[in-house]
Amino acid sequence: MRHFLQLEDWTSEQLHALIDLASDLKREYFAGGNAPILKGKVLAMIFQKPSLRTRVSFDVGMQHLGGSALYLGPSEIGLGKRESIADVARVLGGMVHGIMARVFAHDDVLDLAKWAGVPVINGLSDERHPCQAMADVLTIKEHFGRTHGLKLAYIGDGNNVASSLLLMCAHFGIDFSIAAPAGYTLPQKVKDIAAPLVARNEISFSEVTAPADAARGADILYTDTWISMGQEDEAAERIRDFAGYQVNAELLAQANPGAVTMHDLPAYRGKEITDEMMDGASSVVFQQAHNRLHAQKAILATLLK
Ligand code: CP
Ligand code: NVA
């Protein structure tokens, strides 16, 4: 049983194949529509947190491939509260062909996979966001025509998005530099997992505190919210700690000519990114958001077919 839970479970070759498939499915879709390769298949989508992109891309992705999706929000099933994760997984596994879950604790999505008996996809956990990283690398490849030899500067919180992005960059030969305030850099566990990939694919990985030090020589400036879902109580402290960690025109001037700006969204304009970097010539933010659809289709086609 294959799942899409965390990027270390997939080889670089397999992830390259997934991205190639995403490009093919995108081309096929715009050339008249996708073949209904998932006809009759149903994806259950469990959400413990809000979502726009993840929910819509998986639902519409299933529809384009001939299948359908079922939304199960926090009040519907009470994952781990009304019923244990193992029981939810075993019940769903007998009724649907795959499960996509957005959870708080990363172990919860691993637990679902352990019990479901059908493929499970991580639609974001507190530790990882691998589906986002798929759309990110697809966008980078489309824009630059390659991934190897590029440098990505991640400005801000060493969170779920940053963790998956480091692993994805390591798989795709993209140098990665993160600028984060003390106490907010990447978890040691993720750096340890990335280390062999970083060595094998000969990418450079660095952690700095000043955003300009990461941005220098970068082809991509990437940022995410300072306050992730579930961290709302820490908002005041985080806004204070991340002051200055903003993707703006001044920072872009430090990067390579032709550098692009990226954000997984939702964005807090005026905080981690300016309007100009979202809407101006450097932005590939909306292409990146749209690519969630095509990247998610590749995961669905591979796991559920
Ligand atoms: N980027 C992303 O996952 O967006 P949603 O939270 O809206 O799904
Ligand atoms: N780091 C953010 C990503 C949202 C898509 C969060 O976890 O809320």
Coordinates of C-alpha atoms and ligand atoms in Angstrom, one line a residue:
M1 CA 0.0 0.0 0.0
R2 CA 1.5 3.3 -1.1
H3 CA 0.7 6.6 0.8
F4 CA 1.8 10.2 0.3
L5 CA 2.6 11.2 3.8
Q6 CA 6.1 12.7 3.9
L7 CA 8.7 13.2 1.2
E8 CA 11.4 10.9 2.7
D9 CA 9.1 7.9 1.9
W10 CA 9.6 8.6 -1.8
T11 CA 12.8 8.4 -3.8
S12 CA 14.1 11.3 -5.9
E13 CA 13.3 9.2 -9.1
Q14 CA 9.7 8.6 -8.0
L15 CA 9.1 12.3 -7.2
H16 CA 10.6 13.3 -10.5
A17 CA 8.1 10.8 -12.2
L18 CA 5.3 12.4 -10.2
I19 CA 6.2 15.9 -11.3
D20 CA 6.4 14.7 -14.9
L21 CA 3.0 13.1 -14.6
A22 CA 1.6 16.3 -13.2
S23 CA 2.9 18.2 -16.3
D24 CA 1.4 15.6 -18.5
L25 CA -2.0 15.7 -16.8
K26 CA -1.9 19.5 -16.9
R27 CA -1.2 19.4 -20.7
E28 CA -3.9 16.8 -21.2
Y29 CA -6.5 18.8 -19.2
F30 CA -5.9 22.0 -21.3
A31 CA -5.9 20.0 -24.5
G32 CA -9.6 19.0 -24.0
G33 CA -9.8 17.2 -20.6
N34 CA -8.4 14.3 -18.6
A35 CA -9.2 10.7 -19.3
P36 CA -11.5 9.4 -16.6
I37 CA -8.9 7.1 -15.1
L38 CA -10.5 7.2 -11.6
K39 CA -14.0 6.6 -12.8
G40 CA -16.2 5.4 -9.9
K41 CA -13.4 6.1 -7.3
V42 CA -14.2 8.1 -4.2
L43 CA -11.7 10.1 -2.1
A44 CA -12.7 10.9 1.5
M45 CA -11.2 14.3 2.6
I46 CA -10.8 14.7 6.4
F47 CA -10.2 18.3 7.5
Q48 CA -9.3 19.2 11.1
K49 CA -8.4 22.7 9.9
P50 CA -9.7 25.2 7.3
S51 CA -8.6 25.1 3.7
L52 CA -9.2 26.6 0.3
R53 CA -6.6 25.3 -2.1
T54 CA -6.2 21.8 -0.6
R55 CA -9.9 21.1 -0.5
V56 CA -10.7 22.5 -3.9
S57 CA -7.7 21.0 -5.7
F58 CA -8.4 17.5 -4.4
D59 CA -12.1 17.7 -5.0
V60 CA -11.9 19.2 -8.5
G61 CA -8.9 16.9 -9.3
M62 CA -11.0 13.9 -8.5
Q63 CA -13.8 15.2 -10.7
H64 CA -11.5 15.8 -13.6
L65 CA -10.2 12.2 -13.4
G66 CA -13.7 10.8 -13.4
G67 CA -14.1 10.2 -9.6
S68 CA -15.6 12.1 -6.7
A69 CA -14.6 13.5 -3.3
L70 CA -16.4 13.6 0.1
Y71 CA -15.7 16.5 2.5
L72 CA -15.6 15.5 6.2
G73 CA -15.1 18.6 8.3
P74 CA -14.1 18.9 11.9
S75 CA -17.7 18.9 13.2
E76 CA -18.6 15.9 11.1
I77 CA -16.4 13.0 12.4
G78 CA -14.5 14.4 15.4
L79 CA -11.3 12.5 14.4
G80 CA -9.8 11.0 17.6
K81 CA -12.6 12.6 19.7
R82 CA -15.9 11.1 18.7
E83 CA -14.2 8.0 17.5
S84 CA -10.6 6.8 17.5
I85 CA -8.4 7.4 14.5
A86 CA -8.0 3.6 14.0
D87 CA -11.7 3.1 13.9
V88 CA -12.4 6.0 11.6
A89 CA -9.6 4.7 9.3
R90 CA -11.0 1.1 9.2
V91 CA -14.6 2.2 8.5
L92 CA -13.6 4.6 5.7
G93 CA -11.2 2.0 4.3
G94 CA -14.2 -0.2 3.5
M95 CA -16.2 2.5 1.8
V96 CA -13.8 4.7 -0.2
H97 CA -10.7 4.2 -2.4
G98 CA -8.4 6.8 -0.7
I99 CA -8.2 9.3 2.2
M100 CA -6.8 12.8 2.2
A101 CA -6.4 14.2 5.7
R102 CA -5.4 17.6 7.1
V103 CA -4.6 17.2 10.7
F104 CA -2.8 18.8 13.7
A105 CA -0.5 16.0 14.9
H106 CA 1.6 14.5 12.2
D107 CA 1.3 11.1 14.0
D108 CA -2.5 11.2 13.3
V109 CA -2.0 11.0 9.5
L110 CA 0.6 8.3 10.0
D111 CA -2.0 6.4 12.2
L112 CA -4.7 6.8 9.5
A113 CA -2.3 5.2 7.0
K114 CA -1.5 2.4 9.4
W115 CA -5.2 1.4 9.7
A116 CA -7.0 2.5 6.6
G117 CA -6.1 -0.3 4.1
V118 CA -6.4 2.3 1.3
P119 CA -3.9 5.0 0.3
V120 CA -3.6 8.0 2.6
I121 CA -2.5 11.5 1.5
N122 CA -1.2 14.1 4.0
G123 CA -3.0 17.3 3.1
L124 CA -1.0 19.2 5.8
S125 CA 0.0 18.3 9.3
D126 CA 1.8 20.4 11.9
E127 CA 5.1 19.0 10.7
R128 CA 4.7 18.7 6.9
H129 CA 2.9 19.9 3.8
P130 CA 4.2 17.6 1.0
C131 CA 1.3 18.3 -1.4
Q132 CA 2.2 22.0 -1.4
A133 CA 5.9 21.2 -2.1
M134 CA 4.8 19.2 -5.2
A135 CA 3.0 22.3 -6.6
D136 CA 6.0 24.4 -5.7
V137 CA 8.5 22.4 -7.6
L138 CA 6.2 22.0 -10.6
T139 CA 5.9 25.8 -10.7
I140 CA 9.7 26.3 -10.4
K141 CA 10.3 23.7 -13.2
E142 CA 7.7 25.5 -15.4
H143 CA 9.2 28.9 -14.8
F144 CA 12.9 28.1 -15.1
G145 CA 12.7 25.0 -17.3
R146 CA 14.8 23.2 -14.8
T147 CA 15.4 22.7 -11.1
H148 CA 19.0 21.7 -10.8
G149 CA 21.4 24.5 -9.9
L150 CA 18.8 27.0 -8.8
K151 CA 18.8 28.5 -5.3
L152 CA 15.7 29.0 -3.1
A153 CA 15.7 31.4 -0.2
Y154 CA 13.0 30.7 2.4
I155 CA 12.3 33.7 4.6
G156 CA 10.4 33.1 7.9
D157 CA 9.2 30.3 10.0
G158 CA 10.9 26.9 9.8
N159 CA 7.4 25.3 9.8
N160 CA 5.6 22.5 8.0
V161 CA 5.8 24.2 4.6
A162 CA 9.6 25.0 5.1
S163 CA 10.2 21.4 6.2
S164 CA 8.6 19.8 3.1
L165 CA 10.2 22.4 0.8
L166 CA 13.7 21.6 2.1
L167 CA 13.2 17.9 1.4
M168 CA 11.7 18.6 -2.0
C169 CA 14.6 21.0 -2.9
A170 CA 17.0 18.3 -1.8
H171 CA 15.3 15.8 -4.1
F172 CA 15.3 18.2 -7.0
G173 CA 18.8 19.6 -6.8
I174 CA 17.8 23.1 -5.6
D175 CA 20.1 24.9 -3.2
F176 CA 18.2 25.9 0.0
S177 CA 18.9 28.7 2.4
I178 CA 16.5 29.6 5.3
A179 CA 16.6 32.9 7.1
A180 CA 14.7 32.5 10.4
P181 CA 14.8 34.3 13.8
A182 CA 16.5 32.4 16.6
G183 CA 14.1 29.7 17.9
Y184 CA 12.2 29.4 14.7
T185 CA 14.5 27.5 12.4
L186 CA 13.9 24.0 11.0
P187 CA 13.4 21.1 13.3
Q188 CA 16.7 19.0 13.8
K189 CA 14.7 15.9 12.8
V190 CA 14.0 17.3 9.3
K191 CA 17.6 18.4 8.9
D192 CA 18.8 14.9 9.8
I193 CA 16.3 13.4 7.3
A194 CA 17.4 15.9 4.6
A195 CA 21.2 15.4 5.2
P196 CA 21.8 12.3 3.0
L197 CA 19.7 13.8 0.2
V198 CA 21.6 17.1 0.4
A199 CA 24.9 15.2 0.2
R200 CA 23.8 12.8 -2.6
N201 CA 22.3 15.5 -4.8
E202 CA 25.2 17.9 -3.9
I203 CA 22.9 20.9 -3.0
S204 CA 24.0 23.6 -0.6
F205 CA 21.9 24.0 2.5
S206 CA 22.4 26.9 4.9
E207 CA 20.6 28.5 7.9
V208 CA 21.1 32.2 8.5
T209 CA 19.4 34.8 10.6
A210 CA 19.5 37.8 8.2
P211 CA 17.0 37.6 5.3
A212 CA 19.5 39.4 2.9
D213 CA 22.1 36.6 3.6
A214 CA 19.6 34.0 2.3
A215 CA 18.4 36.1 -0.6
R216 CA 21.8 36.9 -2.0
G217 CA 22.2 34.8 -5.2
A218 CA 18.7 33.3 -4.9
D219 CA 16.5 32.6 -7.9
I220 CA 13.4 32.1 -5.7
L221 CA 12.3 34.0 -2.6
Y222 CA 9.7 32.0 -0.7
T223 CA 7.7 32.8 2.4
D224 CA 4.8 31.5 4.5
T225 CA 2.7 32.9 7.2
W226 CA 4.3 33.7 10.6
I227 CA 1.3 32.2 12.4
S228 CA 0.3 28.7 11.3
M229 CA -3.2 27.2 11.9
G230 CA -3.3 26.2 15.6
Q231 CA -0.7 28.9 16.7
E232 CA -3.3 31.8 17.0
D233 CA -2.5 32.1 20.7
E234 CA 1.1 33.0 19.9
A235 CA 0.1 35.7 17.4
A236 CA 1.4 38.7 19.3
E237 CA 4.7 37.1 20.2
R238 CA 5.3 35.8 16.6
I239 CA 4.5 39.2 15.0
R240 CA 7.1 40.7 17.2
D241 CA 9.7 37.9 16.6
F242 CA 9.3 37.9 12.8
A243 CA 9.4 41.7 12.3
G244 CA 11.8 42.3 9.4
Y245 CA 11.3 38.8 7.9
Q246 CA 9.3 40.1 5.0
V247 CA 9.6 39.4 1.3
N248 CA 9.6 42.9 -0.2
A249 CA 11.2 44.8 -3.1
E250 CA 14.3 45.6 -1.0
L251 CA 14.9 41.9 -0.4
L252 CA 14.2 41.0 -4.0
A253 CA 17.0 43.5 -5.0
Q254 CA 19.5 41.2 -3.2
A255 CA 18.4 38.2 -5.2
N256 CA 19.5 37.2 -8.8
P257 CA 18.1 39.2 -11.7
G258 CA 14.9 37.5 -12.8
A259 CA 14.2 36.0 -9.3
V260 CA 10.6 35.0 -8.6
T261 CA 8.5 35.4 -5.4
M262 CA 6.5 32.5 -4.0
H263 CA 4.0 32.0 -1.2
D264 CA 1.9 28.8 -0.5
L265 CA -1.0 31.0 0.7
P266 CA -3.1 32.2 2.5
A267 CA -0.9 35.3 2.7
Y268 CA -1.0 38.0 5.3
R269 CA -0.2 40.9 3.0
G270 CA 1.9 43.6 4.7
K271 CA 3.3 41.0 7.2
E272 CA 5.4 38.3 5.6
I273 CA 5.0 39.6 2.1
T274 CA 4.1 42.9 0.4
D275 CA 1.3 43.5 -2.1
E276 CA 4.0 44.3 -4.7
M277 CA 5.7 40.9 -4.3
M278 CA 2.3 39.1 -4.5
D279 CA 0.9 41.0 -7.5
G280 CA 4.0 42.4 -9.3
A281 CA 6.1 41.0 -12.1
S282 CA 8.2 38.8 -9.9
S283 CA 5.2 36.9 -8.5
V284 CA 4.4 33.3 -9.5
V285 CA 2.1 33.0 -6.5
F286 CA -1.2 32.4 -8.4
Q287 CA 0.4 30.0 -10.9
Q288 CA 1.8 28.2 -7.8
A289 CA -1.7 28.0 -6.3
H290 CA -3.3 26.8 -9.6
N291 CA -0.6 24.1 -9.8
R292 CA -2.0 22.5 -6.7
L293 CA -4.7 21.1 -8.9
H294 CA -2.3 19.5 -11.4
A295 CA 0.2 18.3 -8.7
Q296 CA -2.6 16.7 -6.7
K297 CA -4.0 15.0 -9.7
A298 CA -0.6 13.3 -10.2
I299 CA -0.7 12.0 -6.6
L300 CA -4.3 10.8 -7.0
A301 CA -3.6 9.1 -10.4
T302 CA -0.6 7.3 -8.9
L303 CA -2.1 6.1 -5.7
L304 CA -5.8 5.5 -6.6
K305 CA -5.7 4.1 -10.1
Ligands
CP1 N1 -1.6 26.3 0.7 C1 -2.7 25.7 1.2 O1 -2.6 24.5 1.6 O2 -3.8 26.4 1.2 P1 -5.2 25.9 2.0 O3 -4.8 26.0 3.5 O4 -6.2 27.0 1.6 O5 -5.5 24.5 1.6
NVA2 N1 2.1 27.0 7.7 C1 0.7 27.2 7.3 C2 0.4 26.7 6.0 C3 -1.0 26.9 5.5 C4 -1.3 26.3 4.2 C5 -0.2 26.5 8.4 O1 0.2 25.4 8.8 O2 -1.2 27.1 8.7

